[in-house]
Short mmCIF file of C-alpha atoms (C1' of nucleotides) in Angstrom, two decimals:
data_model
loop_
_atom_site.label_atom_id
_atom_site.label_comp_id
_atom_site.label_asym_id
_atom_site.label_seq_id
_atom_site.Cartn_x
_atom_site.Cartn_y
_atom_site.Cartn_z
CA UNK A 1 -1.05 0.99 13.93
CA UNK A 2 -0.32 4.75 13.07
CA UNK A 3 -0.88 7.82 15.62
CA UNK A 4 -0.60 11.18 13.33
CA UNK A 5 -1.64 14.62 13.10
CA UNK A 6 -5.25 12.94 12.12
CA UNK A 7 -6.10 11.63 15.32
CA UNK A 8 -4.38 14.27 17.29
CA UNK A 9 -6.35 17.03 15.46
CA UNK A 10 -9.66 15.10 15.97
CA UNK A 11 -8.77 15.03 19.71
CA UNK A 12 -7.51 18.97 19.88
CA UNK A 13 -10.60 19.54 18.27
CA UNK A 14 -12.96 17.85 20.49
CA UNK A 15 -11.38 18.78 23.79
CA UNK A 16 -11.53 22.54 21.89
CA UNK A 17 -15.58 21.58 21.99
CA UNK A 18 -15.79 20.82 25.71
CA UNK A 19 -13.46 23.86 26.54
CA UNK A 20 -16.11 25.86 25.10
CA UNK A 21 -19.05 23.75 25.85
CA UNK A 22 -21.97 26.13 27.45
CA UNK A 23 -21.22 28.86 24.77
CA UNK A 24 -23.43 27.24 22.49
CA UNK A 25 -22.11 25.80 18.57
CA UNK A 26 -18.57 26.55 18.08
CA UNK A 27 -18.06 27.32 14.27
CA UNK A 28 -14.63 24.97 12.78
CA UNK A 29 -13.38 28.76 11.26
CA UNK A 30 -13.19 29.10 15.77
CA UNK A 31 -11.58 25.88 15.91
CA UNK A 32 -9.28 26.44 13.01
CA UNK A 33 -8.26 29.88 14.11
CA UNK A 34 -7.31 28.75 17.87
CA UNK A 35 -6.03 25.28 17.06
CA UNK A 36 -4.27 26.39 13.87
CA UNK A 37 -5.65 23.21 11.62
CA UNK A 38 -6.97 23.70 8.45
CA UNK A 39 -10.81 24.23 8.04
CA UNK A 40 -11.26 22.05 5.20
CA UNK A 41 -9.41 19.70 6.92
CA UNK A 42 -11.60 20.01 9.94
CA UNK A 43 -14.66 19.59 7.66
CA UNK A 44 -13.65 15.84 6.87
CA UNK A 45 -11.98 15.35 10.61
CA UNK A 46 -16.08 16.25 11.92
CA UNK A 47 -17.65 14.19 8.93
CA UNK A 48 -16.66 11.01 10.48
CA UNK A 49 -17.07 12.37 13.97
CA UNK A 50 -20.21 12.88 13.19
CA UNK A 51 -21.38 9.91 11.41
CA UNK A 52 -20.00 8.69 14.68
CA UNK A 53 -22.55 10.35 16.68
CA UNK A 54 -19.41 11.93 18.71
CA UNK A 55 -21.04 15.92 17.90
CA UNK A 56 -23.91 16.88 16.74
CA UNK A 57 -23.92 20.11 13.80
CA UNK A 58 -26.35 22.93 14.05
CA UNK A 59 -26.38 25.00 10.40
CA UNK A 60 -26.48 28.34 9.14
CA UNK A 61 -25.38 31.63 10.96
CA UNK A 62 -24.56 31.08 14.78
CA UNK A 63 -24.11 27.18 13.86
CA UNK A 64 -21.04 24.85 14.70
CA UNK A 65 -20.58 22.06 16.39
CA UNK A 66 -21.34 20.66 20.06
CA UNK A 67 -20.61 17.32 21.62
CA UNK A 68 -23.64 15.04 21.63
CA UNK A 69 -22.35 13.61 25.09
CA UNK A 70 -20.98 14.11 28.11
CA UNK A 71 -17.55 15.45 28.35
CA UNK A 72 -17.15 12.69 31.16
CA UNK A 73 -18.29 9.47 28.30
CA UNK A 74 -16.48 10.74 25.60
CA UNK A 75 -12.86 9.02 25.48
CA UNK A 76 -9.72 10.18 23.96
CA UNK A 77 -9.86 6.38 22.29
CA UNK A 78 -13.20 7.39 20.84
CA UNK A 79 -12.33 9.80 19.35
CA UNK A 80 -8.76 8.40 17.57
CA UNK A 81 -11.15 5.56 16.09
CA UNK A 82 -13.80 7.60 14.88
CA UNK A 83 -11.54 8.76 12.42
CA UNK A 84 -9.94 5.51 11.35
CA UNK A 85 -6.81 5.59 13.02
CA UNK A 86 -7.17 2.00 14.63
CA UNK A 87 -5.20 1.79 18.14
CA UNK A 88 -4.18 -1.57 17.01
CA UNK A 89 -0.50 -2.89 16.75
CA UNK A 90 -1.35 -6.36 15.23
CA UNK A 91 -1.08 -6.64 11.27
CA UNK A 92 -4.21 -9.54 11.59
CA UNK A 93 -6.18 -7.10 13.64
CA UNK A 94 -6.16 -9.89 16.07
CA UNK A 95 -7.46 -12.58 14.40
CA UNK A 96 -4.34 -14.71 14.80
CA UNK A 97 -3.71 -15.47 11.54
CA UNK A 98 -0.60 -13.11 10.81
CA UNK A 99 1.34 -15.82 8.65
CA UNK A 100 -0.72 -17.56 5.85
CA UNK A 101 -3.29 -18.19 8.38
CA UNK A 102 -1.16 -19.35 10.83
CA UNK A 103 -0.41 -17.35 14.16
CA UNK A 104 3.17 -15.06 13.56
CA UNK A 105 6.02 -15.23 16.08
CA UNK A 106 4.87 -11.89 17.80
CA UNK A 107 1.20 -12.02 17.47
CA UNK A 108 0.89 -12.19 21.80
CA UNK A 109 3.48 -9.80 22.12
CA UNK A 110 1.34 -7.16 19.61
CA UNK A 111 -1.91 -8.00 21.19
CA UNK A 112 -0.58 -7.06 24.55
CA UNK A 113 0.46 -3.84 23.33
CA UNK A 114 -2.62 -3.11 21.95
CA UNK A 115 -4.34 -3.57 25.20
CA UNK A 116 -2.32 -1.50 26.78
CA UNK A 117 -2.18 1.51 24.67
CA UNK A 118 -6.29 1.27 23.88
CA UNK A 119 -6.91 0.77 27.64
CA UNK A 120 -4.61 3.92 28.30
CA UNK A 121 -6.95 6.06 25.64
CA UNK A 122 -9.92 4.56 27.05
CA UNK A 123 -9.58 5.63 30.63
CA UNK A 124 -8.63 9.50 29.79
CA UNK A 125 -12.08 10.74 29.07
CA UNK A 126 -12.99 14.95 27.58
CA UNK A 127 -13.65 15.94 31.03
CA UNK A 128 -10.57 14.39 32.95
CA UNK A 129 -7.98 16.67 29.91
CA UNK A 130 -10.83 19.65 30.62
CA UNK A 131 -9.19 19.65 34.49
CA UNK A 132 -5.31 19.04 33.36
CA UNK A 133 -3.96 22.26 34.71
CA UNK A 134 -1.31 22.20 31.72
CA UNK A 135 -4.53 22.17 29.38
CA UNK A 136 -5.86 24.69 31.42
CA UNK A 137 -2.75 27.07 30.25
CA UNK A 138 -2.69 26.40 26.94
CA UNK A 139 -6.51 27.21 26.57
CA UNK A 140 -6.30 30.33 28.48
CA UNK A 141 -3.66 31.86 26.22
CA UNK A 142 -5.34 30.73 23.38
CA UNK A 143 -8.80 32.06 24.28
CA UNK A 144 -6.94 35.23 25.34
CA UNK A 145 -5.02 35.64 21.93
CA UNK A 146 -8.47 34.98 20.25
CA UNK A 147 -10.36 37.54 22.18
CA UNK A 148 -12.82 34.62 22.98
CA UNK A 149 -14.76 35.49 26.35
CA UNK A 150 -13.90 32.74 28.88
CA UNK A 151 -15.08 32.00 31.94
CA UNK A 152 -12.60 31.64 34.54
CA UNK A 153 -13.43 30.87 38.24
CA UNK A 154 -11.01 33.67 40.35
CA UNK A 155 -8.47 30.51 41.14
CA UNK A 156 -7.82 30.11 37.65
CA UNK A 157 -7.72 33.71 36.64
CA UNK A 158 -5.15 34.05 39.44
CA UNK A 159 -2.86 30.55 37.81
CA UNK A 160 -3.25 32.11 34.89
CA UNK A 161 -1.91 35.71 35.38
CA UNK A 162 0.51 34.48 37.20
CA UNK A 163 1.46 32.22 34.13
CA UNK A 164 1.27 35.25 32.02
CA UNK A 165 3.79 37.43 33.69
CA UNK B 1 4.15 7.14 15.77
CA UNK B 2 3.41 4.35 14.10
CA UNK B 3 4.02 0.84 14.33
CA UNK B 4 3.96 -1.75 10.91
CA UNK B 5 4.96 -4.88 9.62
CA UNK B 6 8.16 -2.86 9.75
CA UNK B 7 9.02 -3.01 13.11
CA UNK B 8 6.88 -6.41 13.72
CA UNK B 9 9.06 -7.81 11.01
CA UNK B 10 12.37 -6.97 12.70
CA UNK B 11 11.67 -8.08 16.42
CA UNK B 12 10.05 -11.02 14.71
CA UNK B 13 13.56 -11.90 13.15
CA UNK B 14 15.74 -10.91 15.99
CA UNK B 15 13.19 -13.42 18.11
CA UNK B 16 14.22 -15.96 15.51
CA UNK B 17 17.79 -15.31 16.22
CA UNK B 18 17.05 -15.50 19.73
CA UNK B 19 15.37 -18.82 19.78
CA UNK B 20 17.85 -20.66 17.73
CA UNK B 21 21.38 -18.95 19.71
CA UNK B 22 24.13 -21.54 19.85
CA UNK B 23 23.31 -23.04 16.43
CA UNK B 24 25.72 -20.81 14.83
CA UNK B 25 25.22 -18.15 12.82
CA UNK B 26 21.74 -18.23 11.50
CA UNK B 27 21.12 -17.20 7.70
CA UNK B 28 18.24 -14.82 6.51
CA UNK B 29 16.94 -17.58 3.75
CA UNK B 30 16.36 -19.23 7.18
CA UNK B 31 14.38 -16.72 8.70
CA UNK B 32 12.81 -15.61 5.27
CA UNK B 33 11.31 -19.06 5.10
CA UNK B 34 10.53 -19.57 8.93
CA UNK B 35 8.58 -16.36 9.29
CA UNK B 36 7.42 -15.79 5.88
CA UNK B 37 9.36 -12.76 5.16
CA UNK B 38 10.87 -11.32 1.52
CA UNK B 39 14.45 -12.34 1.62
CA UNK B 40 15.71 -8.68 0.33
CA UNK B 41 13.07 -6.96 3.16
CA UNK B 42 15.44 -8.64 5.18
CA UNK B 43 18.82 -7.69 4.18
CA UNK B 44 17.35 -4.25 4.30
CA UNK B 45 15.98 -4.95 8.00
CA UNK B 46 19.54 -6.26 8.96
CA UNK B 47 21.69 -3.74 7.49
CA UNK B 48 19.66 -1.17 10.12
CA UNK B 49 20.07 -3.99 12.81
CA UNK B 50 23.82 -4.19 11.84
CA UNK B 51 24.16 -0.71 12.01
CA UNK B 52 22.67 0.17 15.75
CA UNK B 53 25.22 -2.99 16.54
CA UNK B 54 22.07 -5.29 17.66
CA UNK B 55 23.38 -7.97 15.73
CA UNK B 56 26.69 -9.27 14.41
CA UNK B 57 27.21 -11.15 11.14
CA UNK B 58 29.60 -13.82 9.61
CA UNK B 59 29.95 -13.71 5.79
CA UNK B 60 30.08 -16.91 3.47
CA UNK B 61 28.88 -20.04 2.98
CA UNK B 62 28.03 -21.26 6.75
CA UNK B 63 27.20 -17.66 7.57
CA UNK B 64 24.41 -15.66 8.64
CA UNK B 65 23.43 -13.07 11.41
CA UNK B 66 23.72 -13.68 15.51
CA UNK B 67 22.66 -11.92 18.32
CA UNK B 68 25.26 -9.22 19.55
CA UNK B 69 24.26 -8.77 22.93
CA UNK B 70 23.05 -11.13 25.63
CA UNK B 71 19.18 -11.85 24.82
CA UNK B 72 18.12 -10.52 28.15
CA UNK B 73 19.88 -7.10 27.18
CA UNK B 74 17.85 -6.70 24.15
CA UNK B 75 14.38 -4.91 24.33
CA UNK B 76 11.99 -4.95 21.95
CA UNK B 77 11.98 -0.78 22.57
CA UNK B 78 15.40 -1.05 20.89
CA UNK B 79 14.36 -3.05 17.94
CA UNK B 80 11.55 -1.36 17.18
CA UNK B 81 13.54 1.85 17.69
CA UNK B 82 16.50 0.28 15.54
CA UNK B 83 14.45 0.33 12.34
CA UNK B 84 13.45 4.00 12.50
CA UNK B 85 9.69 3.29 13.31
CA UNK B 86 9.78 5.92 16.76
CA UNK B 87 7.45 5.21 19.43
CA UNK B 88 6.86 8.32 19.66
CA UNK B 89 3.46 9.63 19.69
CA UNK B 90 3.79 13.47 20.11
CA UNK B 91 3.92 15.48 16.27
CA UNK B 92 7.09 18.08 18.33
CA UNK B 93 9.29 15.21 19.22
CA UNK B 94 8.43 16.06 22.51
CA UNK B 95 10.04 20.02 21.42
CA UNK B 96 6.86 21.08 22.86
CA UNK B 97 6.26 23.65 19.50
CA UNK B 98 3.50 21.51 18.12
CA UNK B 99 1.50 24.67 16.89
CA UNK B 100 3.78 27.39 15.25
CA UNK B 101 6.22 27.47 18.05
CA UNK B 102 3.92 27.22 21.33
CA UNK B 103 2.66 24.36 23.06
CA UNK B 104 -0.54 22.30 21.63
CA UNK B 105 -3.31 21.71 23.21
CA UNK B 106 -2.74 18.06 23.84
CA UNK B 107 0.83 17.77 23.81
CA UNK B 108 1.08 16.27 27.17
CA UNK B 109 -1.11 13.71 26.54
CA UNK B 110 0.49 12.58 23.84
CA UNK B 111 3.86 12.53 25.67
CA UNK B 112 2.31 10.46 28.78
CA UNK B 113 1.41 8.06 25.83
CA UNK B 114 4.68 7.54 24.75
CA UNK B 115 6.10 7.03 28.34
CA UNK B 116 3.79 4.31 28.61
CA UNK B 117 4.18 2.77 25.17
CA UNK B 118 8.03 3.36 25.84
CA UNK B 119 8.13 2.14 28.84
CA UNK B 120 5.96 -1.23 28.02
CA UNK B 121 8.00 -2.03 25.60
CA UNK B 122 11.34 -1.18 26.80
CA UNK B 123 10.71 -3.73 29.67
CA UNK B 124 10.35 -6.45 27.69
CA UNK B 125 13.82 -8.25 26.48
CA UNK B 126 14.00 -11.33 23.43
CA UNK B 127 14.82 -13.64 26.75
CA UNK B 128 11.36 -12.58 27.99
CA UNK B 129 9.69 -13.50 24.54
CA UNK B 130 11.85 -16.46 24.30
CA UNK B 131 10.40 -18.26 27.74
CA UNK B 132 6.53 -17.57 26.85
CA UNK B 133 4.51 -20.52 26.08
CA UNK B 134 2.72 -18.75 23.41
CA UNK B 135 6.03 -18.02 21.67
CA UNK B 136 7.41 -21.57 22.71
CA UNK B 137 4.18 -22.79 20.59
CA UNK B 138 4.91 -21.32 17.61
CA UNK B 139 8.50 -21.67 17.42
CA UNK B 140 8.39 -25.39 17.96
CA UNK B 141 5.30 -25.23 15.00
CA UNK B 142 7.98 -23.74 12.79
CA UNK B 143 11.09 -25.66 13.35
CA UNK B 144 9.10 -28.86 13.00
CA UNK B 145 7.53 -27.78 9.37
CA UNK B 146 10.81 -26.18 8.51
CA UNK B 147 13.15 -29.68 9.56
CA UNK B 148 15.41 -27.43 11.67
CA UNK B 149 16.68 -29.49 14.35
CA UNK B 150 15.59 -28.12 17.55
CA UNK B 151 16.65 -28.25 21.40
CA UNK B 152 13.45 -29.39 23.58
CA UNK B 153 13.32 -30.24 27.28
CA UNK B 154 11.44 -33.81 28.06
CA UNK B 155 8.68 -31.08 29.10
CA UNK B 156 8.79 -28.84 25.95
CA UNK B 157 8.29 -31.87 23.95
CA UNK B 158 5.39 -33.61 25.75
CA UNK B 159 3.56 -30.22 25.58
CA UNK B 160 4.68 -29.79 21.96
CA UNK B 161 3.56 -33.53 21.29
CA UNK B 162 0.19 -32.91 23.12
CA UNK B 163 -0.38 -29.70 21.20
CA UNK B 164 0.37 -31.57 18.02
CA UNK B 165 -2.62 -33.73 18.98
"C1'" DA C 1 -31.61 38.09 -0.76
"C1'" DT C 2 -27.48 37.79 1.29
"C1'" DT C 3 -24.47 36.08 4.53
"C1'" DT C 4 -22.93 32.45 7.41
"C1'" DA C 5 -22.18 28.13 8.21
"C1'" DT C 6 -22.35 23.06 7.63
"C1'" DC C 7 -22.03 19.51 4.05
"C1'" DC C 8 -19.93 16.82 0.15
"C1'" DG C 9 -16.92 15.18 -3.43
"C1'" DA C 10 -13.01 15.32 -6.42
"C1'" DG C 11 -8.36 15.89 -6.84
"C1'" DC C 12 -3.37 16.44 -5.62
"C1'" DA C 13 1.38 16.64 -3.63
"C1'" DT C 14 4.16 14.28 -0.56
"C1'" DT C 15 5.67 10.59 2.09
"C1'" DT C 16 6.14 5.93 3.47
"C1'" DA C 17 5.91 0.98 3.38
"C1'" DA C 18 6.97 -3.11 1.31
"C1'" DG C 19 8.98 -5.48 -1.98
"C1'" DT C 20 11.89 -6.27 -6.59
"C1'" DA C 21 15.91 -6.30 -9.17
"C1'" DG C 22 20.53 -6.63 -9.89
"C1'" DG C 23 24.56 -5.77 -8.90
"C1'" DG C 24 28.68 -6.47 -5.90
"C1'" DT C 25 32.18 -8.71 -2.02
"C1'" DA C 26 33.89 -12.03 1.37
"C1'" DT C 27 34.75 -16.82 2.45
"C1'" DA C 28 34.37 -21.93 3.26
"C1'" DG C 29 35.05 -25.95 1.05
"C1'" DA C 30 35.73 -28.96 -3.19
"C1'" DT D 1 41.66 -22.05 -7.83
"C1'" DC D 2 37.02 -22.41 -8.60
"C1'" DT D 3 32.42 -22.18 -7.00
"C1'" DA D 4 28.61 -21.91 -4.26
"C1'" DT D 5 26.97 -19.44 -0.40
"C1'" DA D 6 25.83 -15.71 1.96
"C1'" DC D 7 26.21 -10.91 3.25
"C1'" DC D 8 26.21 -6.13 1.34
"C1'" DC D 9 24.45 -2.09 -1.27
"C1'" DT D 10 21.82 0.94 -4.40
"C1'" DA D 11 18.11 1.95 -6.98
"C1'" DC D 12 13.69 1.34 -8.52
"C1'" DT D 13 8.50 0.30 -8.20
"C1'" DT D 14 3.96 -0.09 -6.45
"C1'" DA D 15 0.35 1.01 -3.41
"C1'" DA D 16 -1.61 3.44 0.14
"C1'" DA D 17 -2.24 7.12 3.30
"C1'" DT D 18 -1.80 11.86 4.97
"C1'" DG D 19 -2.89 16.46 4.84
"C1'" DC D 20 -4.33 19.42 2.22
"C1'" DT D 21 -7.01 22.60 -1.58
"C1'" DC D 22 -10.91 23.74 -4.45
"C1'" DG D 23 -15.52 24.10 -5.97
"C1'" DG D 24 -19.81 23.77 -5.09
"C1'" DA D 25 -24.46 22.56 -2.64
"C1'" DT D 26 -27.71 23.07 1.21
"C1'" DA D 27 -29.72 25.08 5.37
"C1'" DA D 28 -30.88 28.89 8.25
"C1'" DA D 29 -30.69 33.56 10.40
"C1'" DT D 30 -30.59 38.59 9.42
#
DNA sequence: ATTTATCCGAGCATTTAAGTAGGGTATAGA
DNA sequence: TCTATACCCTACTTAAATGCTCGGATAAAT
């Protein structure tokens, strides 16, 4: 099991995508710019989230990327797998067969892990990190240092002000 | 984060240790052959283990490596944590300065994922392992192949006998 | 036609895991 | 005292993955 920059780009990214979702494709140079992650970088990180159906791409000037589902059944866990960075604390990937095909000493132990971290990812979907109010900060200053129009309702222009002095 | 044969490999050992306390000390040509694990991978392991005082050892012929604490006061957090593979799933160590000095945009979501992976496996001590069935299994599977002499209860060895079966 | 963007592949520096190799040192027992 | 056993320690090797960069191709809007 590993949990690195990879997956936690691929998730900045995509919760970058349903920040901005309504202002039609977001470009990676947008995402690269506000997230700080390199763009060529990006290009593989959407390649797989792609072929995972997890965006869809629109091309040419104007183009980018959009999520191809709701923000509400897109999960964080989703998104780590789509680009290979398996949740998974077993070695056997739970086949049982950790020790020349026998069962190891700790098999259980990593199994139970595993279901606790993957059902963890799986019940924090796009939409539920879209309404953390400490994501709601961090966008804000980033939209605001990246002269991106946002839309804020007047509560959250107010939070956010406030934040800001 | 990330979690390997590393760290599966040490609490795998120390659970050795665990299982067969009061046999004296136990060598690592023991536990190499029980759990199927490179003899010098092991000394390696143990000098880490030795050196966050998790276990004690006794040099000679006769010798080996024992528990240093009481079973029930060793988690598998601290193992884990013992043999530099951090639980930690946040890129800041939690510094909060993920992205040139400012907060990330998912940096508390990776933090509430290491409370609970923390937390899950903090709570869990080698006497825990020791009294699962599942562990009971495969420890009795071992010693039997291996000719160690082991300690069952009348009940342990019916159900060990009726497994065998 | 030119610019903007997604696509795609090759390649590369760095790090880490996992294991090998080959020394040593302490000690129980013959 | 000798010797076998076991811990102790350092250094190397192999393989794989991460996190990039670079160069180019394709598609579409101006």
């Amino acid at each position: 099991m590993r949990l690195t920059t990879k997956g936690r780009y691929a998730v900045t990214a995509m919760l970058d995508l349903a920040l901005h979702e309504g202002q039609g494709p977001i470009s990676l140079a947008d995402i690269s710019e506000r997230q700080g992650i390199s763009l060529s970088y990006l290009e593989q990180l959407f390649a797989k989230l792609r072929r995972n159906t997890l965006v869809k791409s629109v091309r040419g000037p104007g183009g980018g990327y959009q999520l191809n589902h709701d923000k509400q059944a897109i999960s964080v866990a989703q998104v780590v797998d789509a680009v290979n960075e398996s949740v998974e604390a077993t070695g056997c990937a739970r086949q049982g067969d950790c020790q020349s095909g026998e069962t190891c000493l700790t098999h259980h132990l990593w199994c139970d892990l595993s279901d606790q971290i993957h059902s963890f990812l799986h019940g924090i979907s796009l939409a539920d990190l879209v309404l953390r109010k400490d994501v709601k900060d961090v966008a804000n200053r980033q939209d605001r240092r990246h002269g991106s129009q946002v839309f804020l309702t007047t509560a959250d222009s107010l939070l956010a002000d406030k934040a800001a002095v």
